[in-house]
Amino acid sequence: MEKEKTGILLESGTNEMEIMEFTIEGNLYGINVAKVREIMMSAPVHAMPHSHPAVEGIFKPRDLVITVVDLPKYLARHEVPKGEKDLFIVTNFNKMYIAFRVHTVVGISRISWKDIQKPDNTVSGGPDGVATGIAQCGDDLVTILDFERIVAEIAPETTIQMSEVEALGKRSRSIQPIWVAEDSILLSRMIQEALNKAGYTNLRMFPNGAELWEAVQEWKGAEDQAEHVALIITDLEMPQMDGHRLTKLLKSTDGLKNIPVIIFSSLITEEMYIKGKQLGADEQLSKPEIGHLIGVIDHLLAISGAGKGTRK
């Protein structure tokens, strides 16, 4: 799996991704291959007391203890019979290893992020939904699940913690404009709340890189650039345009290349870090390190000169 992923991970800003398609009760779902470490046959697990109902327990393939999430049960909200041929998709994101039980793995499709549509609220479930995109893979429609959202519900302590912001103490208010591209409704809301609490109140939120890129065209090259946007934060996985493509466009365009860009993603692996650096990202941070993110914002605004005289 690692060997197969290397090619696409080291490409630069192609706006493409590989989706691993899998089924649960006959329905087709997908996960970004960059999140997948390996596929295993399901195995007996050791139950853990007082855990979320969808957590089966833990198992230890080789030297790593991994939490197992019963994805059929999580999605159905009731017990779903387990089959002898069920599989575990072992994932690695947010610096965690988690295995998700699924029924079958269909294969891998390579598509453009442009082929992934953001589902409307009737499909996604709004802020509480776990469908982050609908992908056209050949003749099939594949529901891309928001695995970060799922883990955040199962283990809230693993996601953005406001206590990290509170630990920074009392801070002055900044009116510097910061733009954020984040497709997860939950995480977008949490990032906005955290930055507001840290004193950054002039925020503009975008559900994907394409909409942010379109908005930036309105004043590209203007002399008062910093009055429009002083810094950009972007996720990596987003419908229409991913964070690497957005970073490449910004850093290769005159009049925009000096805007500091922070990649804030659950996928900051060594390979992804190299790719982001090649594209010109000023900083790359792994979710959910919100306290670290705020410190980096402070630093980049200070060295760019955009933060001078803007705090109250």
Short mmCIF file of C-alpha atoms in Angstrom, two decimals:
data_model
loop_
_atom_site.label_atom_id
_atom_site.label_comp_id
_atom_site.label_asym_id
_atom_site.label_seq_id
_atom_site.Cartn_x
_atom_site.Cartn_y
_atom_site.Cartn_z
CA MET A 1 0.00 0.00 0.00
CA GLU A 2 2.77 2.46 0.95
CA LYS A 3 4.59 1.73 -2.30
CA GLU A 4 1.47 2.27 -4.39
CA LYS A 5 0.77 5.59 -2.70
CA THR A 6 4.23 7.10 -3.27
CA GLY A 7 3.57 8.20 -6.86
CA ILE A 8 0.54 10.35 -6.26
CA LEU A 9 1.87 11.67 -2.95
CA LEU A 10 4.95 13.15 -4.60
CA GLU A 11 3.18 14.76 -7.54
CA SER A 12 2.84 18.51 -7.24
CA GLY A 13 -0.50 20.28 -7.26
CA THR A 14 -2.25 18.11 -9.87
CA ASN A 15 -5.62 18.46 -8.07
CA GLU A 16 -6.04 14.69 -8.29
CA MET A 17 -6.62 12.06 -5.66
CA GLU A 18 -7.04 8.32 -5.38
CA ILE A 19 -10.18 6.98 -3.72
CA MET A 20 -10.41 3.53 -2.20
CA GLU A 21 -13.96 2.32 -2.74
CA PHE A 22 -15.56 -0.01 -0.21
CA THR A 23 -19.06 -1.26 0.59
CA ILE A 24 -21.24 -1.42 3.67
CA GLU A 25 -24.56 -3.22 3.30
CA GLY A 26 -24.29 -2.87 -0.48
CA ASN A 27 -23.74 0.90 -0.41
CA LEU A 28 -20.60 2.35 -1.99
CA TYR A 29 -18.33 4.59 0.09
CA GLY A 30 -14.86 6.02 -0.37
CA ILE A 31 -11.77 7.12 1.53
CA ASN A 32 -8.72 9.02 0.33
CA VAL A 33 -5.94 6.48 -0.29
CA ALA A 34 -3.53 8.90 1.42
CA LYS A 35 -5.29 8.05 4.71
CA VAL A 36 -4.97 4.28 4.24
CA ARG A 37 -2.08 2.30 5.61
CA GLU A 38 -3.24 -1.23 4.76
CA ILE A 39 -6.19 -3.58 4.28
CA MET A 40 -6.48 -6.60 6.56
CA MET A 41 -8.88 -9.46 7.12
CA SER A 42 -11.03 -8.72 10.16
CA ALA A 43 -9.72 -10.25 13.36
CA PRO A 44 -10.89 -10.79 16.95
CA VAL A 45 -10.66 -7.64 19.06
CA HIS A 46 -10.34 -6.97 22.77
CA ALA A 47 -13.37 -5.04 24.03
CA MET A 48 -12.74 -1.80 25.94
CA PRO A 49 -15.11 -0.74 28.74
CA HIS A 50 -16.88 2.64 28.67
CA SER A 51 -15.97 3.29 25.03
CA HIS A 52 -18.23 4.70 22.29
CA PRO A 53 -20.87 2.16 21.08
CA ALA A 54 -19.23 2.07 17.63
CA VAL A 55 -15.81 1.18 19.05
CA GLU A 56 -15.38 -2.61 18.89
CA GLY A 57 -12.21 -2.55 20.93
CA ILE A 58 -8.52 -2.92 20.16
CA PHE A 59 -6.31 -5.44 18.39
CA LYS A 60 -2.57 -5.74 17.94
CA PRO A 61 -1.35 -6.74 14.49
CA ARG A 62 2.43 -6.97 14.91
CA ASP A 63 3.69 -4.33 17.39
CA LEU A 64 0.98 -1.67 17.11
CA VAL A 65 -2.18 -1.47 19.23
CA ILE A 66 -5.01 -0.20 17.01
CA THR A 67 -8.55 0.89 17.88
CA VAL A 68 -11.25 -0.78 15.76
CA VAL A 69 -14.37 1.17 14.76
CA ASP A 70 -17.43 -0.79 13.59
CA LEU A 71 -18.26 1.47 10.64
CA PRO A 72 -21.46 -0.41 9.66
CA LYS A 73 -22.78 0.02 13.20
CA TYR A 74 -21.71 3.69 13.31
CA LEU A 75 -23.50 4.54 10.05
CA ALA A 76 -26.63 2.48 10.74
CA ARG A 77 -26.84 3.52 14.42
CA HIS A 78 -27.70 -0.07 15.29
CA GLU A 79 -25.98 -3.45 15.42
CA VAL A 80 -25.11 -4.87 11.98
CA PRO A 81 -24.20 -8.58 11.71
CA LYS A 82 -20.46 -9.15 11.30
CA GLY A 83 -19.29 -11.39 8.47
CA GLU A 84 -16.35 -13.76 8.27
CA LYS A 85 -15.12 -11.94 5.16
CA ASP A 86 -15.32 -8.44 6.66
CA LEU A 87 -12.18 -6.35 6.26
CA PHE A 88 -10.33 -3.79 8.35
CA ILE A 89 -9.19 -0.62 6.59
CA VAL A 90 -6.28 0.52 8.75
CA THR A 91 -5.91 4.31 8.53
CA ASN A 92 -3.30 6.80 9.61
CA PHE A 93 -4.29 10.46 10.02
CA ASN A 94 -4.17 13.06 12.80
CA LYS A 95 -1.10 11.09 13.93
CA MET A 96 -3.37 8.15 14.90
CA TYR A 97 -3.86 4.61 13.64
CA ILE A 98 -7.50 3.49 13.52
CA ALA A 99 -9.03 0.44 11.82
CA PHE A 100 -12.52 0.68 10.31
CA ARG A 101 -14.57 -2.48 9.73
CA VAL A 102 -16.13 -2.64 6.24
CA HIS A 103 -17.81 -5.41 4.25
CA THR A 104 -15.83 -5.40 1.00
CA VAL A 105 -13.14 -3.34 -0.73
CA VAL A 106 -13.97 -2.73 -4.39
CA GLY A 107 -10.80 -1.06 -5.67
CA ILE A 108 -9.07 2.26 -6.24
CA SER A 109 -10.12 5.04 -8.61
CA ARG A 110 -8.01 8.04 -9.54
CA ILE A 111 -10.07 11.18 -10.11
CA SER A 112 -9.83 14.95 -10.07
CA TRP A 113 -11.10 16.87 -7.07
CA LYS A 114 -13.27 18.68 -9.63
CA ASP A 115 -15.24 15.42 -9.93
CA ILE A 116 -16.16 15.56 -6.24
CA GLN A 117 -19.24 17.59 -5.36
CA LYS A 118 -20.10 18.92 -1.93
CA PRO A 119 -23.39 17.27 -0.87
CA ASP A 120 -26.21 19.59 0.10
CA ASN A 121 -27.68 19.49 3.59
CA THR A 122 -30.46 17.09 2.62
CA VAL A 123 -27.80 14.46 1.84
CA SER A 124 -24.94 15.36 4.15
CA GLY A 125 -27.01 15.92 7.27
CA GLY A 126 -25.70 19.46 7.71
CA PRO A 127 -23.22 20.15 10.52
CA ASP A 128 -23.79 16.69 12.00
CA GLY A 129 -23.39 14.78 8.74
CA VAL A 130 -20.50 12.52 7.79
CA ALA A 131 -20.71 12.76 3.98
CA THR A 132 -18.01 15.20 2.90
CA GLY A 133 -18.35 14.67 -0.85
CA ILE A 134 -20.00 12.75 -3.68
CA ALA A 135 -17.56 11.40 -6.26
CA GLN A 136 -18.23 10.20 -9.81
CA CYS A 137 -16.04 7.11 -10.25
CA GLY A 138 -16.79 5.71 -13.69
CA ASP A 139 -20.49 4.89 -13.70
CA ASP A 140 -20.75 4.85 -9.91
CA LEU A 141 -21.53 7.55 -7.38
CA VAL A 142 -19.36 7.14 -4.29
CA THR A 143 -20.04 8.81 -0.95
CA ILE A 144 -16.81 10.15 0.53
CA LEU A 145 -16.99 9.89 4.30
CA ASP A 146 -15.62 12.53 6.67
CA PHE A 147 -13.42 10.24 8.77
CA GLU A 148 -12.12 13.17 10.81
CA ARG A 149 -15.71 13.98 11.76
CA ILE A 150 -16.37 10.35 12.71
CA VAL A 151 -13.31 10.17 14.94
CA ALA A 152 -14.12 13.56 16.49
CA GLU A 153 -17.51 12.20 17.59
CA ILE A 154 -16.14 8.90 18.86
CA ALA A 155 -13.17 10.47 20.67
CA PRO A 156 -13.68 14.24 21.16
CA GLU A 157 -10.35 14.52 22.96
CA THR A 158 -8.52 13.78 19.69
CA THR A 159 -9.84 16.83 17.84
CA ILE A 160 -9.37 20.61 18.24
CA GLN A 161 -9.27 21.55 21.92
CA MET A 162 -10.32 25.05 22.99
CA SER A 163 -8.30 24.54 26.17
CA GLU A 164 -5.15 25.02 24.07
CA VAL A 165 -6.39 28.50 23.10
CA GLU A 166 -7.38 29.35 26.66
CA ALA A 167 -3.90 28.35 27.82
CA LEU A 168 -2.46 31.17 25.70
CA GLY A 169 -3.95 33.65 28.16
CA LYS A 170 -5.48 37.03 27.42
CA ARG A 171 -4.71 38.26 23.91
CA SER A 172 -5.35 41.48 22.05
CA ARG A 173 -7.70 41.58 19.08
CA SER A 174 -6.36 41.53 15.52
CA ILE A 175 -8.28 42.94 12.57
CA GLN A 176 -5.97 41.35 10.01
CA PRO A 177 -8.00 39.45 7.36
CA ILE A 178 -7.37 35.71 7.42
CA TRP A 179 -8.94 33.38 4.87
CA VAL A 180 -9.57 29.70 5.66
CA ALA A 181 -10.38 26.87 3.23
CA GLU A 182 -11.88 23.87 5.07
CA ASP A 183 -14.59 21.57 3.75
CA SER A 184 -15.59 19.87 7.01
CA ILE A 185 -18.49 21.83 8.50
CA LEU A 186 -17.57 20.72 12.01
CA LEU A 187 -13.87 21.55 11.75
CA SER A 188 -14.52 24.83 9.95
CA ARG A 189 -16.76 25.88 12.84
CA MET A 190 -14.18 24.78 15.42
CA ILE A 191 -11.29 26.56 13.66
CA GLN A 192 -13.34 29.76 13.42
CA GLU A 193 -14.25 29.59 17.09
CA ALA A 194 -10.65 28.94 18.13
CA LEU A 195 -9.20 31.78 16.05
CA ASN A 196 -11.89 34.18 17.28
CA LYS A 197 -11.03 33.22 20.85
CA ALA A 198 -7.36 33.89 20.06
CA GLY A 199 -8.21 37.42 18.91
CA TYR A 200 -8.35 36.85 15.15
CA THR A 201 -11.85 38.08 14.39
CA ASN A 202 -11.58 39.13 10.73
CA LEU A 203 -12.05 35.69 9.17
CA ARG A 204 -13.47 34.59 5.84
CA MET A 205 -14.34 30.90 5.59
CA PHE A 206 -14.48 28.93 2.32
CA PRO A 207 -15.75 25.35 1.86
CA ASN A 208 -13.00 24.47 -0.64
CA GLY A 209 -9.91 25.79 -2.41
CA ALA A 210 -11.75 26.60 -5.62
CA GLU A 211 -14.03 29.15 -3.97
CA LEU A 212 -11.12 30.80 -2.17
CA TRP A 213 -9.13 30.95 -5.43
CA GLU A 214 -12.08 32.49 -7.23
CA ALA A 215 -12.46 35.12 -4.51
CA VAL A 216 -8.79 36.04 -4.60
CA GLN A 217 -9.04 36.89 -8.31
CA GLU A 218 -11.10 39.98 -7.46
CA TRP A 219 -8.08 41.92 -6.25
CA LYS A 220 -5.02 40.01 -7.55
CA GLY A 221 -2.07 42.39 -7.78
CA ALA A 222 -3.77 45.24 -5.93
CA GLU A 223 -1.43 47.53 -3.98
CA ASP A 224 -3.58 47.16 -0.86
CA GLN A 225 -3.33 43.35 -0.91
CA ALA A 226 -2.87 43.02 2.86
CA GLU A 227 -6.16 44.83 3.40
CA HIS A 228 -7.93 41.99 1.56
CA VAL A 229 -6.06 38.98 2.97
CA ALA A 230 -2.98 38.87 5.17
CA LEU A 231 -2.71 35.08 5.51
CA ILE A 232 -4.35 31.91 4.14
CA ILE A 233 -4.97 28.62 5.97
CA THR A 234 -5.93 25.62 3.89
CA ASP A 235 -6.93 22.01 4.43
CA LEU A 236 -5.65 19.43 1.93
CA GLU A 237 -8.69 17.26 1.17
CA MET A 238 -11.46 19.39 -0.34
CA PRO A 239 -13.98 19.02 -3.19
CA GLN A 240 -13.33 20.98 -6.40
CA MET A 241 -9.77 22.06 -5.50
CA ASP A 242 -7.46 20.57 -2.90
CA GLY A 243 -5.01 22.45 -0.71
CA HIS A 244 -1.92 21.50 -2.68
CA ARG A 245 -3.41 22.81 -5.92
CA LEU A 246 -4.48 26.01 -4.17
CA THR A 247 -1.00 26.48 -2.70
CA LYS A 248 0.61 25.92 -6.10
CA LEU A 249 -1.64 28.50 -7.75
CA LEU A 250 -1.05 31.09 -5.03
CA LYS A 251 2.71 30.64 -4.90
CA SER A 252 3.16 30.71 -8.68
CA THR A 253 1.08 33.85 -9.31
CA ASP A 254 2.57 37.34 -9.26
CA GLY A 255 0.75 39.56 -6.82
CA LEU A 256 -0.24 36.58 -4.65
CA LYS A 257 2.96 34.65 -3.96
CA ASN A 258 3.88 36.78 -0.94
CA ILE A 259 0.72 35.88 0.98
CA PRO A 260 1.72 33.46 3.78
CA VAL A 261 0.06 30.05 3.32
CA ILE A 262 -0.37 27.52 6.13
CA ILE A 263 -1.44 23.96 5.32
CA PHE A 264 -3.47 22.68 8.29
CA SER A 265 -4.37 19.06 7.65
CA SER A 266 -4.73 15.62 9.17
CA LEU A 267 -2.45 14.29 6.42
CA ILE A 268 0.91 15.88 7.23
CA THR A 269 3.04 12.80 6.73
CA GLU A 270 6.70 12.98 5.70
CA GLU A 271 5.76 12.58 2.03
CA MET A 272 3.02 15.19 2.23
CA TYR A 273 5.37 17.60 4.00
CA ILE A 274 7.89 17.29 1.16
CA LYS A 275 5.15 17.93 -1.38
CA GLY A 276 3.85 21.01 0.44
CA LYS A 277 7.37 22.41 0.77
CA GLN A 278 7.97 21.94 -2.95
CA LEU A 279 4.81 23.91 -3.65
CA GLY A 280 5.92 26.82 -1.46
CA ALA A 281 3.78 26.43 1.68
CA ASP A 282 5.14 28.68 4.42
CA GLU A 283 4.16 26.27 7.21
CA GLN A 284 2.47 22.87 7.49
CA LEU A 285 0.76 21.70 10.65
CA SER A 286 -1.08 18.55 11.61
CA LYS A 287 -4.59 18.75 12.99
CA PRO A 288 -5.67 19.13 15.70
CA GLU A 289 -2.73 21.30 16.94
CA ILE A 290 -4.74 24.52 17.21
CA GLY A 291 -2.44 26.12 19.80
CA HIS A 292 0.53 25.58 17.50
CA LEU A 293 -1.47 26.99 14.57
CA ILE A 294 -2.16 30.22 16.45
CA GLY A 295 1.53 30.60 17.32
CA VAL A 296 2.48 30.14 13.66
CA ILE A 297 -0.13 32.71 12.56
CA ASP A 298 1.32 35.20 15.06
CA HIS A 299 4.82 34.56 13.72
CA LEU A 300 4.01 34.75 10.00
CA LEU A 301 2.01 37.94 10.36
CA ALA A 302 4.83 39.50 12.38
CA ILE A 303 7.58 38.68 9.88
CA SER A 304 5.44 39.65 6.88
CA GLY A 305 4.76 43.04 8.42
CA ALA A 306 1.02 42.48 8.01
CA GLY A 307 0.45 42.35 11.74
CA LYS A 308 1.93 45.74 12.60
CA GLY A 309 -0.44 48.15 14.18
CA THR A 310 -3.42 45.91 13.75
CA ARG A 311 -3.98 44.63 17.30
CA LYS A 312 -6.23 46.37 19.75
#
